[in-house]
PDB file of C-alpha atoms and ligand atoms in Angstrom:
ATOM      1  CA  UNK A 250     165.390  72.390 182.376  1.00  0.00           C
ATOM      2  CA  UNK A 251     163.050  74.652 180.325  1.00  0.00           C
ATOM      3  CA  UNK A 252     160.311  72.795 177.958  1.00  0.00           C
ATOM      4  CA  UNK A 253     158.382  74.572 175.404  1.00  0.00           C
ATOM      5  CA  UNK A 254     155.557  72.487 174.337  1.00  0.00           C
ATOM      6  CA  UNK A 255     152.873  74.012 171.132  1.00  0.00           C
ATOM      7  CA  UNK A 256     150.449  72.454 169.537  1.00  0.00           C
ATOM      8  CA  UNK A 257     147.269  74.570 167.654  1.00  0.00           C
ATOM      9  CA  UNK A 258     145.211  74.916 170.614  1.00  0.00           C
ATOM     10  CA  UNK A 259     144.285  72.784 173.699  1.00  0.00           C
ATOM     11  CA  UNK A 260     144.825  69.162 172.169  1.00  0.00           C
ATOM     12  CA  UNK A 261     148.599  69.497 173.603  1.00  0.00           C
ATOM     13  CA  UNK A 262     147.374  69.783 176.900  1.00  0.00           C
ATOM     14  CA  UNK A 263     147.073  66.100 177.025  1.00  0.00           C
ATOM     15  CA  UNK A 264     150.238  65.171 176.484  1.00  0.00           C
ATOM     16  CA  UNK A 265     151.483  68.233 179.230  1.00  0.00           C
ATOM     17  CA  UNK A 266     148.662  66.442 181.485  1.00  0.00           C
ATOM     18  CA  UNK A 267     150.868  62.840 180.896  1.00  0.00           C
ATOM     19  CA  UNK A 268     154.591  64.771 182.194  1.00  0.00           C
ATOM     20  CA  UNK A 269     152.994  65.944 184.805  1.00  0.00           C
ATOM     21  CA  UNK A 270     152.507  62.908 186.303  1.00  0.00           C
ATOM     22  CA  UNK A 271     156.089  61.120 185.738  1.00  0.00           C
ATOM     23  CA  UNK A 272     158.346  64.213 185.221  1.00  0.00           C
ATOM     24  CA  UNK A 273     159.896  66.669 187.372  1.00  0.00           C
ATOM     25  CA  UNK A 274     162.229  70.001 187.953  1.00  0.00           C
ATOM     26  CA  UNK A 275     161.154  71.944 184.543  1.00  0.00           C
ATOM     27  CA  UNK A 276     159.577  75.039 183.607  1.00  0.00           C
ATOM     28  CA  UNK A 277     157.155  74.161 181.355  1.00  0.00           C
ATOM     29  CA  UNK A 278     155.726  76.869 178.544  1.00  0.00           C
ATOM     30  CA  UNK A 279     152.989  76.200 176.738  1.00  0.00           C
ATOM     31  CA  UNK A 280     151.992  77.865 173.385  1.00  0.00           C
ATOM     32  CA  UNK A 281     148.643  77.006 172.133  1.00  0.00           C
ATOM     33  CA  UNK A 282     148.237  79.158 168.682  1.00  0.00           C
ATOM     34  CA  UNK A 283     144.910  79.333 168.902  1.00  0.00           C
ATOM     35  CA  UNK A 284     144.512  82.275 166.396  1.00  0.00           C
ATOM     36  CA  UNK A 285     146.102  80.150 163.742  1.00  0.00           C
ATOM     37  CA  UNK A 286     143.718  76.769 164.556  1.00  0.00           C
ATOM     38  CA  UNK A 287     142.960  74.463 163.203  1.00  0.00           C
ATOM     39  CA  UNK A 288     146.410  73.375 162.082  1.00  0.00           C
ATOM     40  CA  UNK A 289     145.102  70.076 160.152  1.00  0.00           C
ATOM     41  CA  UNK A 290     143.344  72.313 157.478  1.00  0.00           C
ATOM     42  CA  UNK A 291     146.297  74.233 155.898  1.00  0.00           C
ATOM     43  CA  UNK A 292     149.183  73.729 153.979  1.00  0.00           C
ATOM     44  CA  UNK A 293     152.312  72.421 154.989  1.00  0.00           C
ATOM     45  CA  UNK A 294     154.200  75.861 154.189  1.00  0.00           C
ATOM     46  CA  UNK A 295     151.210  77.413 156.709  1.00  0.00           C
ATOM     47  CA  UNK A 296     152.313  74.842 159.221  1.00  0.00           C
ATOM     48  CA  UNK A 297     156.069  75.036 159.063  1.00  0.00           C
ATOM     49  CA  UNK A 298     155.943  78.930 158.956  1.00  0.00           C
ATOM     50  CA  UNK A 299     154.270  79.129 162.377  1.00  0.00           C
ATOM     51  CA  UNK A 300     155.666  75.960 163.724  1.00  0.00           C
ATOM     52  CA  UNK A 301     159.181  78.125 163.367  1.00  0.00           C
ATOM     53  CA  UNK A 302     157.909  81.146 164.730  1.00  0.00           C
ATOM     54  CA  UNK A 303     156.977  79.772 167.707  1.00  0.00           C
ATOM     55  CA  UNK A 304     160.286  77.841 168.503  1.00  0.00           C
ATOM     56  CA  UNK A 305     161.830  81.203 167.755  1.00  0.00           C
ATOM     57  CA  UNK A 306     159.624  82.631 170.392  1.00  0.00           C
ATOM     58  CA  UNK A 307     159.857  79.881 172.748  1.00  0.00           C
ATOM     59  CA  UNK A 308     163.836  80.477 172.379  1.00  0.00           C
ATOM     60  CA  UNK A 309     163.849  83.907 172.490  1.00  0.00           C
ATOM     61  CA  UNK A 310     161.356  84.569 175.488  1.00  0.00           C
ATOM     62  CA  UNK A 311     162.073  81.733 177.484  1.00  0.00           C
ATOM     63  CA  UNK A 312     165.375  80.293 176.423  1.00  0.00           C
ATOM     64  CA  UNK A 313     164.214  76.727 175.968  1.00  0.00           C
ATOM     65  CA  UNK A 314     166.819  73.752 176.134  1.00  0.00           C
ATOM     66  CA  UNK A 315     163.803  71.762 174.999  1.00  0.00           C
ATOM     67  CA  UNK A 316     160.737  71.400 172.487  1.00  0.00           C
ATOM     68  CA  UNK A 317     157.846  69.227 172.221  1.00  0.00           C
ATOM     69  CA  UNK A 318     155.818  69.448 169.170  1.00  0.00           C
ATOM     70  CA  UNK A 319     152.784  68.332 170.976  1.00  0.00           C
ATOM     71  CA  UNK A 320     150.398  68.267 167.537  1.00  0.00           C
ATOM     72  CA  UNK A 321     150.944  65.152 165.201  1.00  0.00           C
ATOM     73  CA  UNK A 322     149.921  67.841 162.267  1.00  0.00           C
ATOM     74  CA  UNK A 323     152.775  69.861 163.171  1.00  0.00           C
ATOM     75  CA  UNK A 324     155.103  66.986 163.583  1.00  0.00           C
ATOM     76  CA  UNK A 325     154.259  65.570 160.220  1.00  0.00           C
ATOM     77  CA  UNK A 326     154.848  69.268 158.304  1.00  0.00           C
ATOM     78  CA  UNK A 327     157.573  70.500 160.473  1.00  0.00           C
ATOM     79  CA  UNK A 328     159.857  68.566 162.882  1.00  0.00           C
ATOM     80  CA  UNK A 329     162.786  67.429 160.141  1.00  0.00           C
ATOM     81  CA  UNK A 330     163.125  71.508 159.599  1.00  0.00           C
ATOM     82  CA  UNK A 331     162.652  72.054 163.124  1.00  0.00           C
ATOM     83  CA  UNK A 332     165.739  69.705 163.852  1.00  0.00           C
ATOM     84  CA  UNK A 333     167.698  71.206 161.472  1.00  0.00           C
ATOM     85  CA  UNK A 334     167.015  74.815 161.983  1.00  0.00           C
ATOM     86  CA  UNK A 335     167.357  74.475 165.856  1.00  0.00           C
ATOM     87  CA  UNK A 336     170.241  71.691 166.682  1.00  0.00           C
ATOM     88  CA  UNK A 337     171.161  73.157 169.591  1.00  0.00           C
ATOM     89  CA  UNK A 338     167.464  71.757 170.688  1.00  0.00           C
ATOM     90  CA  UNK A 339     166.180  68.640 172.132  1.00  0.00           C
ATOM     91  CA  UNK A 340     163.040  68.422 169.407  1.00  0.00           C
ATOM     92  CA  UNK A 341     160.288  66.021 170.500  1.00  0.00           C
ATOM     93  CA  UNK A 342     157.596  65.088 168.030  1.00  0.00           C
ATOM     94  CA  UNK A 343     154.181  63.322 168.242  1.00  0.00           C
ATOM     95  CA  UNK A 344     153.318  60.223 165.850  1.00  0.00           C
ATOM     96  CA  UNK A 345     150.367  58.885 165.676  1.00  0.00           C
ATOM     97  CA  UNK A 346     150.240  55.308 167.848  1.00  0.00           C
ATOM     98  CA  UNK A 347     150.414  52.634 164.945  1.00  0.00           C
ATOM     99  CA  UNK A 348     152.784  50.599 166.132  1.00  0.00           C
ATOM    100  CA  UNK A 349     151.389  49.994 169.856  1.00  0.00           C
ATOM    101  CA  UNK A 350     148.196  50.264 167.778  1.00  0.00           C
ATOM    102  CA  UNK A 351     149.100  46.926 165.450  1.00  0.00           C
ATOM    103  CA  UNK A 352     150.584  45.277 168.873  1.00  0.00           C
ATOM    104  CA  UNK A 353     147.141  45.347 170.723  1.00  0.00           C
ATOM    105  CA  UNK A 354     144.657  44.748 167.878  1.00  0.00           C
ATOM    106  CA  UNK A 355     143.259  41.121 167.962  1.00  0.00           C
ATOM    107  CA  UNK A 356     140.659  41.714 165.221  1.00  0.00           C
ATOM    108  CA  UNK A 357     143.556  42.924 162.821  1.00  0.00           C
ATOM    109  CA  UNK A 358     141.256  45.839 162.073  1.00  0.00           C
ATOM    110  CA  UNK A 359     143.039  49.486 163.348  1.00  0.00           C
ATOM    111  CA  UNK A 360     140.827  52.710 162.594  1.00  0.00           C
ATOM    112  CA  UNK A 361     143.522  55.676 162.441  1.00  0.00           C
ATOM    113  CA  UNK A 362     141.590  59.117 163.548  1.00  0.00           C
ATOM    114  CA  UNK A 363     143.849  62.080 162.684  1.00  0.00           C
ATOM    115  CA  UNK A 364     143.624  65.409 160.700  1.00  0.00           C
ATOM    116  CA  UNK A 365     143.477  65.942 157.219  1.00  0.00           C
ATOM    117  CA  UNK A 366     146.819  67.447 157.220  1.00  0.00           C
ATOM    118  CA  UNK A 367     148.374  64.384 159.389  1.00  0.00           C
ATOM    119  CA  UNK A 368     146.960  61.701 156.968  1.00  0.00           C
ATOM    120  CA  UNK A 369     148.477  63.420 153.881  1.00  0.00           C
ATOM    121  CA  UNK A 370     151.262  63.802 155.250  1.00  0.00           C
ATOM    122  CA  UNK A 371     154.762  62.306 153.613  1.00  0.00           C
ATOM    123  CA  UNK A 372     155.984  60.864 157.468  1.00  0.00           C
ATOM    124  CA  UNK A 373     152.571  59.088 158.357  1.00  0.00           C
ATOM    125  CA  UNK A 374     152.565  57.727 154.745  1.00  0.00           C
ATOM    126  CA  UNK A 375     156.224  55.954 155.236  1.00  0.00           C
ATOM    127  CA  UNK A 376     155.288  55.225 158.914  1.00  0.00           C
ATOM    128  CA  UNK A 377     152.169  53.140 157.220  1.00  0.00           C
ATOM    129  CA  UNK A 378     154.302  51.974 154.040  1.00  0.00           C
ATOM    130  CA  UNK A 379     157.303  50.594 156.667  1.00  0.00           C
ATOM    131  CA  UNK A 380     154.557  48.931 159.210  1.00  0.00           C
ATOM    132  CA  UNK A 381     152.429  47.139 156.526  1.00  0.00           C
ATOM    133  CA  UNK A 382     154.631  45.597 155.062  1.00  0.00           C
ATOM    134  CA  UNK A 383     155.605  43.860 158.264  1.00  0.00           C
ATOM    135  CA  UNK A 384     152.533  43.190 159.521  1.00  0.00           C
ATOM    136  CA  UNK A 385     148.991  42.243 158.078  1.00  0.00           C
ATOM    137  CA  UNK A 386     146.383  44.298 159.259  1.00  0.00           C
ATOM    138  CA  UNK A 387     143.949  46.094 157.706  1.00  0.00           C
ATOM    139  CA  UNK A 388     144.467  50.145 158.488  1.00  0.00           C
ATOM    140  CA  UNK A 389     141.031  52.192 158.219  1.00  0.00           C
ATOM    141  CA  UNK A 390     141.769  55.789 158.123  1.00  0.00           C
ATOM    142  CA  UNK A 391     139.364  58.684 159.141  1.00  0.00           C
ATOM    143  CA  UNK A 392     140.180  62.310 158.593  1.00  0.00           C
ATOM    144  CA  UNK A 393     138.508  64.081 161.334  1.00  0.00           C
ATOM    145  CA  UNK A 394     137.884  67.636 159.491  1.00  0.00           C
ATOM    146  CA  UNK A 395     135.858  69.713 161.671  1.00  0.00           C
ATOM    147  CA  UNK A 396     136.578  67.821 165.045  1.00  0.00           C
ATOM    148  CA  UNK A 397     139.102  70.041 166.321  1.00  0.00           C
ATOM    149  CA  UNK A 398     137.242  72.977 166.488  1.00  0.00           C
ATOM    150  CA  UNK A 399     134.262  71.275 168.072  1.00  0.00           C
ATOM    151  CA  UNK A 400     136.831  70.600 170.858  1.00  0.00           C
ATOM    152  CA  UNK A 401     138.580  74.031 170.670  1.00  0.00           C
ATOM    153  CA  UNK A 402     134.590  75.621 170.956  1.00  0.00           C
ATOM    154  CA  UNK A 403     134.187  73.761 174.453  1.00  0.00           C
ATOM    155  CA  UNK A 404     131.677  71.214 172.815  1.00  0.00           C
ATOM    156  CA  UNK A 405     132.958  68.212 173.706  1.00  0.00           C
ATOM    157  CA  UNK A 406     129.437  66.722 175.198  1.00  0.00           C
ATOM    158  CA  UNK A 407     127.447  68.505 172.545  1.00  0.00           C
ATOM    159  CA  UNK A 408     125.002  65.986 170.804  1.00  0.00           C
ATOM    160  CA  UNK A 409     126.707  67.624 167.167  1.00  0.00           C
ATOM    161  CA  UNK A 410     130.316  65.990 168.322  1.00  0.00           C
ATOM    162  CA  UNK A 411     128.764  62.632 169.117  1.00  0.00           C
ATOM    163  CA  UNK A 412     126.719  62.981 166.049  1.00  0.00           C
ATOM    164  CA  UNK A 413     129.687  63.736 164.089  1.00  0.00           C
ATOM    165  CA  UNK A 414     131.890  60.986 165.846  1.00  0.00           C
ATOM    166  CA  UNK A 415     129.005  57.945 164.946  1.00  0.00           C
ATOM    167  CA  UNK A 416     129.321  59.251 161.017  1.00  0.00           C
ATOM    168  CA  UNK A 417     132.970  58.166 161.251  1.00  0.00           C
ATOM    169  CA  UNK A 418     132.969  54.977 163.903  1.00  0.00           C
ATOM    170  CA  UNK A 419     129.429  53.377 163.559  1.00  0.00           C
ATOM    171  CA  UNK A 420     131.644  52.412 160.031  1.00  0.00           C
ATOM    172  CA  UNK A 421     134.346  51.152 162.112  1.00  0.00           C
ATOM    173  CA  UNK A 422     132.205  48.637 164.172  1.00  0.00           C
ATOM    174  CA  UNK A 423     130.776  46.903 161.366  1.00  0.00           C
ATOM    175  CA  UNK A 424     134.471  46.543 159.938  1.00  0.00           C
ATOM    176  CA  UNK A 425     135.489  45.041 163.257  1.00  0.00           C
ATOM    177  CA  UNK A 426     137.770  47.447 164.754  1.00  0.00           C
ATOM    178  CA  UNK A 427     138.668  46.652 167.798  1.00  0.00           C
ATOM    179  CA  UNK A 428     141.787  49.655 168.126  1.00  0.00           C
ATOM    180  CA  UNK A 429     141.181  53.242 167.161  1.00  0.00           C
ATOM    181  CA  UNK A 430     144.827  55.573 167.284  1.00  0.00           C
ATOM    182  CA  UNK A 431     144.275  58.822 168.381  1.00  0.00           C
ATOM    183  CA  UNK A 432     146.729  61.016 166.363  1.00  0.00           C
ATOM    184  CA  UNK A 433     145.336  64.003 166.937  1.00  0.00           C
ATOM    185  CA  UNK A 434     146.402  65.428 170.453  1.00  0.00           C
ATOM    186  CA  UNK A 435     142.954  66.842 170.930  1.00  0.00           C
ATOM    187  CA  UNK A 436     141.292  63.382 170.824  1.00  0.00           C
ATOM    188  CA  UNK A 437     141.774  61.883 174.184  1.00  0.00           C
ATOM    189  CA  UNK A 438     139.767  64.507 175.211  1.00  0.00           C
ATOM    190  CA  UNK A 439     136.738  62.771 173.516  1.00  0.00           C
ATOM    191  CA  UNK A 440     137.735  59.442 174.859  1.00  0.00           C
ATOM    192  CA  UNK A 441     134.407  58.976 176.712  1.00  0.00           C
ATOM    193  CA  UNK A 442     132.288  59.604 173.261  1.00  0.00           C
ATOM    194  CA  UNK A 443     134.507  57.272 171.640  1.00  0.00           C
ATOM    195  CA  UNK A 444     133.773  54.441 174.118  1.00  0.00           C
ATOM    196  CA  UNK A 445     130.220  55.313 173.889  1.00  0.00           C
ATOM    197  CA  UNK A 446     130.261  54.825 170.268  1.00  0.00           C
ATOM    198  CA  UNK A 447     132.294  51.586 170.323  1.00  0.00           C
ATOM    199  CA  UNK A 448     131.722  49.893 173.526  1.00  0.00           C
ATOM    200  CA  UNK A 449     133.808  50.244 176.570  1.00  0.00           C
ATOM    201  CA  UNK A 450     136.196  47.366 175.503  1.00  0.00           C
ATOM    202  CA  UNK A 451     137.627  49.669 172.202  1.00  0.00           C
ATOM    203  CA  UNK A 452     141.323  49.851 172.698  1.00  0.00           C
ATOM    204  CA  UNK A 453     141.985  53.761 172.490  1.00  0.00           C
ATOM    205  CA  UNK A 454     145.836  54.366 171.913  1.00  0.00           C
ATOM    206  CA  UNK A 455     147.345  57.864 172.616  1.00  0.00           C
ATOM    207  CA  UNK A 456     150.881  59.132 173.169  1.00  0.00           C
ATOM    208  CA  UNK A 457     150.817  61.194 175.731  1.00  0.00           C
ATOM    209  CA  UNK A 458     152.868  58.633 178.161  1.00  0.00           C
ATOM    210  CA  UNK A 459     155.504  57.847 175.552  1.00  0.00           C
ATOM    211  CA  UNK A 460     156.474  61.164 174.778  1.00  0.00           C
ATOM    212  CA  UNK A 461     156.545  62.099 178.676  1.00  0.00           C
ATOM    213  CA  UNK A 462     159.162  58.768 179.171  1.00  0.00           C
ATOM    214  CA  UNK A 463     161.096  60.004 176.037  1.00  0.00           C
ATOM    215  CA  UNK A 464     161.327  63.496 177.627  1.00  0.00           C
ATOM    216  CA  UNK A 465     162.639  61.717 180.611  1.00  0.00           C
ATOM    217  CA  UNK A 466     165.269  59.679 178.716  1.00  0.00           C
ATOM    218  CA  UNK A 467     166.633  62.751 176.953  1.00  0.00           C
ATOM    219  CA  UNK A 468     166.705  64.686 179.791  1.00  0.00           C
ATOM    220  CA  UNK A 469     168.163  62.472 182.048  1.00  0.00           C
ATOM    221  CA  UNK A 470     171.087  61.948 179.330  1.00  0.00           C
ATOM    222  CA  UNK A 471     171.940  65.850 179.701  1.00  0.00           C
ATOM    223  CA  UNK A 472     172.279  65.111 183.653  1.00  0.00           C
ATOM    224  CA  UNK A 473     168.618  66.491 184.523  1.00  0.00           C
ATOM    225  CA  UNK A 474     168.208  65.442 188.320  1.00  0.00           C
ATOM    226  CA  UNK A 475     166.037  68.249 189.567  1.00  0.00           C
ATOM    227  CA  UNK A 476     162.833  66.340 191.218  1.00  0.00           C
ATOM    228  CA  UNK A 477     161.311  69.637 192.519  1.00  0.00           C
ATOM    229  CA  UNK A 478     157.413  70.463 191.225  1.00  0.00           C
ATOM    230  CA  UNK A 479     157.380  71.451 187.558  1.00  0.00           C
ATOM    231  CA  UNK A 480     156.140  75.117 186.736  1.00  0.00           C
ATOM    232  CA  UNK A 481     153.751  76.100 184.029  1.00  0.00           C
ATOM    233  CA  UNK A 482     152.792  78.922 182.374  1.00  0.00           C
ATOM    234  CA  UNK A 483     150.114  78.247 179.391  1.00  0.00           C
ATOM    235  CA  UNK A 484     150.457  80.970 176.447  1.00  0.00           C
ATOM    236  CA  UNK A 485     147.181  81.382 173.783  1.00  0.00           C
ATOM    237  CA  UNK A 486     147.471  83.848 171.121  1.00  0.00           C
ATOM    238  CA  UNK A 487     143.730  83.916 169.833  1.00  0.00           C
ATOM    239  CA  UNK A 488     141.450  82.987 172.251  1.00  0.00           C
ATOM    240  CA  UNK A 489     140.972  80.049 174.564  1.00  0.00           C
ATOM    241  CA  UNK A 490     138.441  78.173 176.572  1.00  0.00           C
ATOM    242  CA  UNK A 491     139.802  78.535 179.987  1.00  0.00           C
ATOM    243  CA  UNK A 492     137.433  75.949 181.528  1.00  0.00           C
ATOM    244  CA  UNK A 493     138.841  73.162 179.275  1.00  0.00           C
ATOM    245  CA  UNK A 494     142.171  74.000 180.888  1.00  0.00           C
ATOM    246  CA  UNK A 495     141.081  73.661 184.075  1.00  0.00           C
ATOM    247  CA  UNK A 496     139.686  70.366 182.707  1.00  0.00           C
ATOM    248  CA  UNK A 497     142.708  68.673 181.287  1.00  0.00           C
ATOM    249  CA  UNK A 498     145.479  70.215 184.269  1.00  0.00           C
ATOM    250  CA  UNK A 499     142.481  70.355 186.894  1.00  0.00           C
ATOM    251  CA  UNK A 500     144.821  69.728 189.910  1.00  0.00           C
ATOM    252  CA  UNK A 501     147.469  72.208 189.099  1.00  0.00           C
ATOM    253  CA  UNK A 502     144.405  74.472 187.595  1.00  0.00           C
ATOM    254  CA  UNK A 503     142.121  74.551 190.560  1.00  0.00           C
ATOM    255  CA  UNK A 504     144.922  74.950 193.068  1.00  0.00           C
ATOM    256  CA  UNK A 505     146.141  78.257 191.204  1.00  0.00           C
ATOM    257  CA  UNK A 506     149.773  77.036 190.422  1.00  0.00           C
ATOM    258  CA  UNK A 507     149.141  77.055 186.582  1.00  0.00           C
ATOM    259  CA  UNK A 508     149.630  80.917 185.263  1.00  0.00           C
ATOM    260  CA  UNK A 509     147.370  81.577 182.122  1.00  0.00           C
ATOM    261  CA  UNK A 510     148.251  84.828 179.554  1.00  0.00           C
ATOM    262  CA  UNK A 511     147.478  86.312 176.438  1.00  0.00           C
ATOM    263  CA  UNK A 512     150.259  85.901 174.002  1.00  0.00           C
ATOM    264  CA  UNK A 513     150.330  88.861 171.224  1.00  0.00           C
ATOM    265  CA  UNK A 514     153.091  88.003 168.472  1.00  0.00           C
TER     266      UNK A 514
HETATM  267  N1  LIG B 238     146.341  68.690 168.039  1.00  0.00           N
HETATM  268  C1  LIG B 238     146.790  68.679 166.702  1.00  0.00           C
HETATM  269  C2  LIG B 238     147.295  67.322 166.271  1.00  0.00           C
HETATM  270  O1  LIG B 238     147.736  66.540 167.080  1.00  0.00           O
HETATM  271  C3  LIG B 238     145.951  69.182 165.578  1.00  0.00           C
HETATM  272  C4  LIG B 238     144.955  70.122 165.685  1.00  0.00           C
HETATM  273  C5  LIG B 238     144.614  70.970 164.537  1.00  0.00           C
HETATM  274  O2  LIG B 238     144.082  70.526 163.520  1.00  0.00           O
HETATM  275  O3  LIG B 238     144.859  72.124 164.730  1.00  0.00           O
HETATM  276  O4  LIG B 238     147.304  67.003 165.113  1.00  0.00           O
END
C-alpha cells in the first residue's frame, strides 16, 4: 500500500506520528509544501491549485493507491475536487473534532482553534449548521492567523507563541470552556502551551487517531494485510525545520529509518 499524506508544512506530521503507531505494511510519502505556507491565509482557488498538484505528483512519482489530506485548510478548499478528479483514489480528509468535541464538553462551552481559511470555509460552516442544531452548546471560534508560522519557524516555546496563545484562550477561560478542537494539524504540537494557558484538565481534541483507524478500515477493505514496518520518506519544497521532525517522528527520526529530501516542482 502506498500513502501520500500533504499538508502546508509540518502540522501533518502529527497525524503521520498517530499511523505510525496502529498501522502497518505502507510506504508512506510525505509532502509538506512548505514554500507555499501558510495554507490558512489564501484563497480557496490558491489552495485547490496546489492541493491538485501535489496529488498529481504524489501519483505520478510514487504511484499512490492512497491520499491523506492531512491539513483541515486543505480539506475544507479541496477534498470534494480531489474525489472527483482522482476516483481511482482512496481520499482521506481532516475535519476539525466537533463532534467528539460536543460529546466531552460538560461546561457546554467548545472553543474551535483553526485557520482563517478553515473557519470560512463552506464544509466547517455546514459541519457547525448540522451539529447545532442537534445539540446546544455554545461554539467559540478563534482564527489562529499567524500561529502556523510561529510553529513552521521552530518557535514553539518562544514567550511570542504563548503570548499570542493567552490573547486568544485567557478569553476562553472566563467563558468557561472546558474543550478546545484543534483543527489545525499543526496545533497538537502546542498542546503543552495550551494546557499551560487553561489548566491541565482542558480537554484538547485532535484527529490524528481517527484518521489513522479510518486509514485502517479502508485499507483493510482493499485486502491490505501487510504488518511489516511502514517506510517513510518526508518531501519539503521550501524549507523545513529538520529538528521539529525529529521532534514529532523522534523514534523513527533518531534511529535513521525516516529519509528527508528537497522536493523542487
Ligand atoms: N496544518 C494545516 C491545517 O490543518 C494548516 C496550516 C496552514 O495554515 O498552512 O489547517
Amino acid at each position: 500500500m502506498k500513502v501520500g499524506v500533504f499538508d502546508s508544512g509540518l502540522g501533518g506530521l502529527t497525524i503521520v506520528q498517530a499511523i505510525t503507531k496502529s498501522f502497518k505494511g505502507a510506504e508512506i510519502y510525505y509532502i509538506a509544501d512548505t514554500l507555499y505556507a501558510p495554507y490558512g491565509e489564501k484563497t480557496k482557488d490558491e489552495i485547490l491549485n496546489r492541493s491538485i498538484k501535489i496529488t498529481k505528483h504524489l501519483l505520478k512519482n510514487h504511484n499512490i493507491d492512497v491520499l491523506i489530506v492531512a491539513c483541515n485548510t486543505a480539506t475544507s478548499a479541496a477534498i470534494s475536487e480531489l474525489r472527483e478528479m482522482f476516483s481511482n483514489l482512496i481520499v482521506i480528509g481532516t475535519e476539525p473534532g466537533l463532534k467528539p468535541a460536543i460529546l466531552k464538553t460538560q461546561s457546554n462551552n467548545i472553543a474551535v482553534l483553526a485557520t482563517p481559511a478553515t473557519l470560512r470555509g463552506q464544509k466547517y460552516k455546514q459541519l457547525l449548521s448540522s451539529l447545532s442544531s442537534e445539540h446546544e452548546v455554545n461554539i467559540h471560534e478563534i482564527a489562529c492567523a499567524g500561529l502556523v508560522e510561529q510553529i513552521e519557524n521552530g518557535n514553539v516555546s518562544h514567550p511570542d507563541t504563548h503570548k499570542m496563545l493567552s490573547s486568544w484562550l485567557i478569553p476562553m477561560k472566563e467563558k468557561e470552556v472546558d474543550t478546545i478542537v484543534l483543527g489545525c494539524t499543526h496545533y497538537p504540537l502546542i498542546s503543552d502551551i495550551i494546557k499551560d494557558i487553561m489548566g491541565a484538565k482542558i480537554e484538547l481534541i485532535e484527529t490524528g487517531q481517527a484518521i489513522a483507524r479510518r486509514l485502517d478500515d479502508l485499507c483493510s477493505k482493499k485486502g491490505h494485510i501487510d504488518k511489516s514496518e511502514l517506510k517513510i520518506e518526508v518531501f519539503y519544497t521550501g524549507e523545513i525545520k529538520k529538528e521539529m521532525i525529529s521532534m514529532i517522528l523522534n523514534n523513527w527520526y533518531d534511529s535513521g529509518k525516516i529519509v528527508i529530501k528537497d522536493e523542487n516542482e
